mmCIF file of C-alpha atoms and ligand atoms in Angstrom:
data_model
loop_
_atom_site.group_PDB
_atom_site.id
_atom_site.type_symbol
_atom_site.label_atom_id
_atom_site.label_comp_id
_atom_site.label_asym_id
_atom_site.label_seq_id
_atom_site.Cartn_x
_atom_site.Cartn_y
_atom_site.Cartn_z
ATOM 1 C CA UNK A 1 0.000 0.000 0.000
ATOM 2 C CA UNK A 2 1.483 3.353 -0.956
ATOM 3 C CA UNK A 3 0.366 5.745 1.754
ATOM 4 C CA UNK A 4 -2.763 7.805 1.575
ATOM 5 C CA UNK A 5 -4.516 9.384 -1.365
ATOM 6 C CA UNK A 6 -3.978 13.083 -1.884
ATOM 7 C CA UNK A 7 -6.531 15.268 -0.169
ATOM 8 C CA UNK A 8 -7.682 18.415 -1.901
ATOM 9 C CA UNK A 9 -7.632 21.501 0.268
ATOM 10 C CA UNK A 10 -7.900 25.200 -0.264
ATOM 11 C CA UNK A 11 -4.496 26.855 -0.041
ATOM 12 C CA UNK A 12 -4.737 30.437 1.278
ATOM 13 C CA UNK A 13 -1.511 31.494 -0.471
ATOM 14 C CA UNK A 14 -3.115 30.707 -3.800
ATOM 15 C CA UNK A 15 -5.446 33.693 -3.575
ATOM 16 C CA UNK A 16 -2.494 36.094 -3.669
ATOM 17 C CA UNK A 17 -0.956 34.313 -6.635
ATOM 18 C CA UNK A 18 -4.229 34.334 -8.553
ATOM 19 C CA UNK A 19 -4.959 37.991 -7.794
ATOM 20 C CA UNK A 20 -1.446 38.908 -8.934
ATOM 21 C CA UNK A 21 -2.121 37.244 -12.277
ATOM 22 C CA UNK A 22 -4.930 39.802 -12.774
ATOM 23 C CA UNK A 23 -2.573 42.617 -11.827
ATOM 24 C CA UNK A 24 -4.152 43.339 -8.435
ATOM 25 C CA UNK A 25 -2.933 42.712 -4.905
ATOM 26 C CA UNK A 26 -5.962 42.354 -2.643
ATOM 27 C CA UNK A 27 -9.464 41.005 -2.346
ATOM 28 C CA UNK A 28 -11.876 43.939 -3.020
ATOM 29 C CA UNK A 29 -9.622 45.310 -5.789
ATOM 30 C CA UNK A 30 -11.179 45.624 -9.242
ATOM 31 C CA UNK A 31 -10.364 42.891 -11.758
ATOM 32 C CA UNK A 32 -10.952 42.750 -15.461
ATOM 33 C CA UNK A 33 -12.746 39.458 -16.085
ATOM 34 C CA UNK A 34 -12.303 39.908 -19.819
ATOM 35 C CA UNK A 35 -8.515 39.863 -19.435
ATOM 36 C CA UNK A 36 -7.131 38.027 -22.467
ATOM 37 C CA UNK A 37 -3.643 36.949 -21.378
ATOM 38 C CA UNK A 38 -1.622 36.745 -18.182
ATOM 39 C CA UNK A 39 1.724 35.583 -16.835
ATOM 40 C CA UNK A 40 1.488 32.646 -14.440
ATOM 41 C CA UNK A 41 3.338 29.580 -13.263
ATOM 42 C CA UNK A 42 1.398 26.784 -14.922
ATOM 43 C CA UNK A 43 -0.042 24.335 -12.387
ATOM 44 C CA UNK A 44 0.360 21.530 -14.940
ATOM 45 C CA UNK A 45 3.810 21.904 -16.493
ATOM 46 C CA UNK A 46 5.376 24.129 -13.821
ATOM 47 C CA UNK A 47 6.760 26.671 -16.281
ATOM 48 C CA UNK A 48 6.245 30.395 -15.863
ATOM 49 C CA UNK A 49 4.385 31.064 -19.092
ATOM 50 C CA UNK A 50 1.724 33.135 -20.744
ATOM 51 C CA UNK A 51 -1.800 31.840 -20.369
ATOM 52 C CA UNK A 52 -4.578 32.754 -22.772
ATOM 53 C CA UNK A 53 -8.212 33.195 -21.804
ATOM 54 C CA UNK A 54 -10.471 30.645 -23.459
ATOM 55 C CA UNK A 55 -13.798 31.537 -21.969
ATOM 56 C CA UNK A 56 -15.574 33.390 -19.188
ATOM 57 C CA UNK A 57 -19.201 33.160 -18.137
ATOM 58 C CA UNK A 58 -21.397 33.670 -15.100
ATOM 59 C CA UNK A 59 -22.639 30.511 -13.373
ATOM 60 C CA UNK A 60 -24.594 32.030 -10.431
ATOM 61 C CA UNK A 61 -27.032 33.350 -9.391
ATOM 62 C CA UNK A 62 -28.165 33.014 -13.027
ATOM 63 C CA UNK A 63 -26.239 31.523 -15.885
ATOM 64 C CA UNK A 64 -25.037 33.962 -18.496
ATOM 65 C CA UNK A 65 -22.824 32.821 -21.339
ATOM 66 C CA UNK A 66 -20.687 35.960 -21.331
ATOM 67 C CA UNK A 67 -20.021 39.166 -19.401
ATOM 68 C CA UNK A 68 -22.926 40.711 -21.284
ATOM 69 C CA UNK A 69 -24.817 42.071 -18.289
ATOM 70 C CA UNK A 70 -23.469 44.110 -15.447
ATOM 71 C CA UNK A 71 -24.739 42.191 -12.415
ATOM 72 C CA UNK A 72 -22.412 40.410 -10.029
ATOM 73 C CA UNK A 73 -22.206 36.759 -9.104
ATOM 74 C CA UNK A 74 -19.871 33.824 -9.521
ATOM 75 C CA UNK A 75 -17.928 33.658 -12.783
ATOM 76 C CA UNK A 76 -16.037 30.756 -14.229
ATOM 77 C CA UNK A 77 -12.966 31.656 -16.228
ATOM 78 C CA UNK A 78 -10.910 29.175 -18.214
ATOM 79 C CA UNK A 79 -7.292 29.769 -19.200
ATOM 80 C CA UNK A 80 -4.983 27.633 -21.288
ATOM 81 C CA UNK A 81 -1.219 27.385 -20.916
ATOM 82 C CA UNK A 82 0.610 28.552 -24.042
ATOM 83 C CA UNK A 83 3.354 26.031 -23.343
ATOM 84 C CA UNK A 84 1.568 22.756 -22.494
ATOM 85 C CA UNK A 85 -1.903 23.717 -23.788
ATOM 86 C CA UNK A 86 -3.705 22.342 -20.736
ATOM 87 C CA UNK A 87 -6.529 24.282 -19.087
ATOM 88 C CA UNK A 88 -6.808 26.008 -15.730
ATOM 89 C CA UNK A 89 -10.276 26.873 -14.389
ATOM 90 C CA UNK A 90 -11.043 29.500 -11.768
ATOM 91 C CA UNK A 91 -14.163 30.603 -9.927
ATOM 92 C CA UNK A 92 -14.279 34.324 -9.247
ATOM 93 C CA UNK A 93 -16.958 35.877 -7.062
ATOM 94 C CA UNK A 94 -17.483 39.525 -7.984
ATOM 95 C CA UNK A 95 -19.715 42.498 -7.332
ATOM 96 C CA UNK A 96 -21.624 44.209 -10.120
ATOM 97 C CA UNK A 97 -19.988 46.327 -12.795
ATOM 98 C CA UNK A 98 -20.919 49.703 -14.241
ATOM 99 C CA UNK A 99 -21.284 47.926 -17.582
ATOM 100 C CA UNK A 100 -20.921 44.317 -18.750
ATOM 101 C CA UNK A 101 -17.263 44.552 -19.654
ATOM 102 C CA UNK A 102 -16.128 46.949 -16.915
ATOM 103 C CA UNK A 103 -13.945 45.798 -14.038
ATOM 104 C CA UNK A 104 -15.645 44.269 -11.030
ATOM 105 C CA UNK A 105 -14.723 44.231 -7.377
ATOM 106 C CA UNK A 106 -13.463 40.739 -6.547
ATOM 107 C CA UNK A 107 -14.740 39.015 -3.388
ATOM 108 C CA UNK A 108 -13.163 35.608 -3.779
ATOM 109 C CA UNK A 109 -11.025 33.805 -6.300
ATOM 110 C CA UNK A 110 -10.128 30.144 -6.339
ATOM 111 C CA UNK A 111 -8.649 27.663 -8.736
ATOM 112 C CA UNK A 112 -10.858 24.622 -9.174
ATOM 113 C CA UNK A 113 -8.851 22.833 -11.880
ATOM 114 C CA UNK A 114 -6.341 21.358 -11.591
ATOM 115 C CA UNK A 115 -7.233 20.623 -7.970
ATOM 116 C CA UNK A 116 -4.626 22.002 -5.608
ATOM 117 C CA UNK A 117 -3.611 19.133 -3.396
ATOM 118 C CA UNK A 118 -1.601 18.627 -0.291
ATOM 119 C CA UNK A 119 0.179 15.500 0.764
ATOM 120 C CA UNK A 120 0.156 14.575 4.412
ATOM 121 C CA UNK A 121 1.969 11.973 6.441
ATOM 122 C CA UNK A 122 -0.068 10.203 9.136
ATOM 123 C CA UNK A 123 0.385 11.036 12.855
ATOM 124 C CA UNK A 124 2.515 7.916 13.496
ATOM 125 C CA UNK A 125 5.358 9.698 11.686
ATOM 126 C CA UNK A 126 7.456 11.940 13.988
ATOM 127 C CA UNK A 127 6.502 15.611 13.861
ATOM 128 C CA UNK A 128 9.763 17.088 12.432
ATOM 129 C CA UNK A 129 9.449 14.821 9.371
ATOM 130 C CA UNK A 130 5.722 15.476 8.910
ATOM 131 C CA UNK A 131 6.247 19.193 9.275
ATOM 132 C CA UNK A 132 8.917 19.460 6.533
ATOM 133 C CA UNK A 133 6.979 17.116 4.313
ATOM 134 C CA UNK A 134 3.802 19.150 4.573
ATOM 135 C CA UNK A 135 5.638 22.366 3.801
ATOM 136 C CA UNK A 136 7.185 20.664 0.774
ATOM 137 C CA UNK A 137 3.720 19.647 -0.317
ATOM 138 C CA UNK A 138 2.436 23.207 -0.042
ATOM 139 C CA UNK A 139 5.262 24.338 -2.293
ATOM 140 C CA UNK A 140 4.506 21.508 -4.692
ATOM 141 C CA UNK A 141 0.839 22.522 -4.741
ATOM 142 C CA UNK A 142 1.808 26.073 -5.688
ATOM 143 C CA UNK A 143 4.117 24.744 -8.449
ATOM 144 C CA UNK A 144 7.159 26.061 -6.517
ATOM 145 C CA UNK A 145 9.247 22.978 -7.267
ATOM 146 C CA UNK A 146 12.612 24.235 -6.073
ATOM 147 C CA UNK A 147 11.091 24.990 -2.666
ATOM 148 C CA UNK A 148 9.323 21.619 -2.655
ATOM 149 C CA UNK A 149 12.603 19.848 -3.425
ATOM 150 C CA UNK A 150 14.386 21.657 -0.588
ATOM 151 C CA UNK A 151 11.656 20.833 1.934
ATOM 152 C CA UNK A 152 11.357 17.183 0.907
ATOM 153 C CA UNK A 153 15.112 16.914 1.277
ATOM 154 C CA UNK A 154 14.801 18.479 4.744
ATOM 155 C CA UNK A 155 12.184 15.830 5.608
ATOM 156 C CA UNK A 156 14.684 13.126 4.616
ATOM 157 C CA UNK A 157 17.361 14.807 6.787
ATOM 158 C CA UNK A 158 14.960 14.677 9.740
ATOM 159 C CA UNK A 159 14.203 11.031 9.062
ATOM 160 C CA UNK A 160 17.923 10.176 9.146
ATOM 161 C CA UNK A 161 18.403 12.160 12.370
ATOM 162 C CA UNK A 162 15.445 10.445 13.968
ATOM 163 C CA UNK A 163 17.087 7.107 13.142
ATOM 164 C CA UNK A 164 20.254 8.220 14.915
ATOM 165 C CA UNK A 165 22.415 9.692 12.129
ATOM 166 C CA UNK A 166 24.656 12.508 13.373
ATOM 167 C CA UNK A 167 26.971 13.405 10.474
ATOM 168 C CA UNK A 168 26.699 16.801 8.775
ATOM 169 C CA UNK A 169 26.166 15.925 5.132
ATOM 170 C CA UNK A 170 23.058 14.075 4.051
ATOM 171 C CA UNK A 171 25.132 11.581 2.051
ATOM 172 C CA UNK A 172 27.076 10.703 5.217
ATOM 173 C CA UNK A 173 23.925 10.553 7.327
ATOM 174 C CA UNK A 174 22.442 7.973 4.967
ATOM 175 C CA UNK A 175 25.668 5.950 4.941
ATOM 176 C CA UNK A 176 25.649 5.967 8.760
ATOM 177 C CA UNK A 177 22.330 4.119 8.642
ATOM 178 C CA UNK A 178 23.683 1.342 6.438
ATOM 179 C CA UNK A 179 23.411 -1.891 8.408
ATOM 180 C CA UNK A 180 20.605 -0.501 10.545
ATOM 181 C CA UNK A 181 18.117 -0.146 7.670
ATOM 182 C CA UNK A 182 17.315 -2.502 4.816
ATOM 183 C CA UNK A 183 19.384 -2.015 1.690
ATOM 184 C CA UNK A 184 16.234 -1.045 -0.257
ATOM 185 C CA UNK A 185 15.659 1.862 2.102
ATOM 186 C CA UNK A 186 19.262 3.057 1.760
ATOM 187 C CA UNK A 187 18.837 3.069 -2.025
ATOM 188 C CA UNK A 188 15.565 5.031 -1.710
ATOM 189 C CA UNK A 189 17.143 7.534 0.666
ATOM 190 C CA UNK A 190 19.990 8.187 -1.754
ATOM 191 C CA UNK A 191 17.464 8.645 -4.554
ATOM 192 C CA UNK A 192 15.562 11.324 -2.618
ATOM 193 C CA UNK A 193 18.885 12.984 -1.761
ATOM 194 C CA UNK A 194 19.566 13.679 -5.451
ATOM 195 C CA UNK A 195 16.470 15.846 -5.845
ATOM 196 C CA UNK A 196 17.120 18.649 -3.401
ATOM 197 C CA UNK A 197 20.814 18.738 -4.230
ATOM 198 C CA UNK A 198 21.399 22.029 -5.992
ATOM 199 C CA UNK A 199 24.901 21.109 -7.127
ATOM 200 C CA UNK A 200 23.317 18.275 -9.094
ATOM 201 C CA UNK A 201 20.570 20.584 -10.311
ATOM 202 C CA UNK A 202 22.838 23.469 -11.140
ATOM 203 C CA UNK A 203 21.052 25.467 -13.803
ATOM 204 C CA UNK A 204 18.347 22.853 -14.262
ATOM 205 C CA UNK A 205 14.673 23.208 -13.486
ATOM 206 C CA UNK A 206 12.874 20.769 -11.248
ATOM 207 C CA UNK A 207 10.189 18.817 -13.035
ATOM 208 C CA UNK A 208 6.810 18.196 -11.343
ATOM 209 C CA UNK A 209 7.223 14.448 -11.987
ATOM 210 C CA UNK A 210 10.609 14.306 -10.291
ATOM 211 C CA UNK A 211 9.289 16.168 -7.248
ATOM 212 C CA UNK A 212 6.191 13.925 -7.075
ATOM 213 C CA UNK A 213 8.378 10.806 -7.275
ATOM 214 C CA UNK A 214 10.402 11.905 -4.277
ATOM 215 C CA UNK A 215 7.259 12.739 -2.277
ATOM 216 C CA UNK A 216 5.962 9.245 -3.012
ATOM 217 C CA UNK A 217 9.262 7.654 -2.008
ATOM 218 C CA UNK A 218 9.104 9.464 1.331
ATOM 219 C CA UNK A 219 5.534 8.216 1.843
ATOM 220 C CA UNK A 220 6.707 4.640 1.134
ATOM 221 C CA UNK A 221 9.698 4.891 3.456
ATOM 222 C CA UNK A 222 7.677 6.266 6.356
ATOM 223 C CA UNK A 223 5.178 3.474 5.753
ATOM 224 C CA UNK A 224 7.922 0.897 6.313
ATOM 225 C CA UNK A 225 9.630 2.692 9.193
ATOM 226 C CA UNK A 226 6.703 4.038 11.224
ATOM 227 C CA UNK A 227 3.245 2.962 10.061
ATOM 228 C CA UNK A 228 3.802 -0.781 9.777
ATOM 229 C CA UNK A 229 5.633 -1.105 13.136
ATOM 230 C CA UNK A 230 2.911 0.987 14.822
ATOM 231 C CA UNK A 231 0.250 -1.268 13.341
ATOM 232 C CA UNK A 232 2.083 -4.374 14.566
ATOM 233 C CA UNK A 233 2.393 -2.942 18.064
ATOM 234 C CA UNK A 234 -1.312 -2.105 18.137
ATOM 235 C CA UNK A 235 -2.243 -5.607 16.990
ATOM 236 C CA UNK A 236 0.072 -7.219 19.568
ATOM 237 C CA UNK A 237 -1.519 -5.071 22.282
ATOM 238 C CA UNK A 238 -5.023 -6.071 21.139
ATOM 239 C CA UNK A 239 -4.072 -9.768 21.257
ATOM 240 C CA UNK A 240 -2.643 -9.352 24.750
ATOM 241 C CA UNK A 241 -5.817 -7.669 25.971
ATOM 242 C CA UNK A 242 -7.978 -10.408 24.491
ATOM 243 C CA UNK A 243 -5.795 -13.031 26.193
ATOM 244 C CA UNK A 244 -6.076 -11.268 29.521
ATOM 245 C CA UNK A 245 -9.824 -10.789 29.209
ATOM 246 C CA UNK A 246 -10.125 -14.499 28.474
ATOM 247 C CA UNK A 247 -7.926 -15.414 31.455
ATOM 248 C CA UNK A 248 -9.853 -13.122 33.801
ATOM 249 C CA UNK A 249 -13.133 -14.498 32.585
ATOM 250 C CA UNK A 250 -12.015 -18.051 33.366
ATOM 251 C CA UNK A 251 -10.326 -17.524 36.717
ATOM 252 C CA UNK A 252 -12.585 -18.042 39.763
ATOM 253 C CA UNK A 253 -13.430 -14.947 41.781
ATOM 254 C CA UNK A 254 -11.419 -14.262 44.951
HETATM 255 ZN ZN1 ZN B 301 1.556 24.464 -18.771
#
């Protein structure tokens, strides 16, 4: 079993990013819903590219297939990435406009496709590892892959420390654990180490796939190191309690 499925959540930092793509800085600023192009980091391919508007229409309180009337409501705007051609869909809640195509005061903006996701490690995993991992996931969700790589690497550092490694460099920490951990795990640890290593990545961009692979490797490793042992302990405890209940039930009172 490879950890838990990704859980979609609403990332507060996304609002700022989305507003910036319309050239404004705050909720309640006026945005131009007819905006034809924008600069944005693509949530699919991860490149900072130009996105082109494909369509905008109002979906509530009444459907309207364009910006043709001036009333407010919830609008759905679809962009496509000029680099990878995939679409990004946003819901924008706005006040009314002075005319159909005029700017409207924005009340809320959120990306609904692709779903922004966050990876989480279960509570059996020690807090310092979970903490770095979750921060890495937030970066990954915002398509900030260099930041994600650095935080996932920090999660691996914490994992090595938790297992007793004391050396300074991550390579040495992993080697310290040789003999204590299965060879498969040592290989996985070295693989994750390559991602956040800027000397390896000098001048290269981090691909979303590469970052996702490392996140999944960390999920697998923590499964082996923390989840499975915790499950075994819980099952052993349950068996012991059943045995004792049985014994107590059989033994005569007094
Ligand atoms: Zn793209």
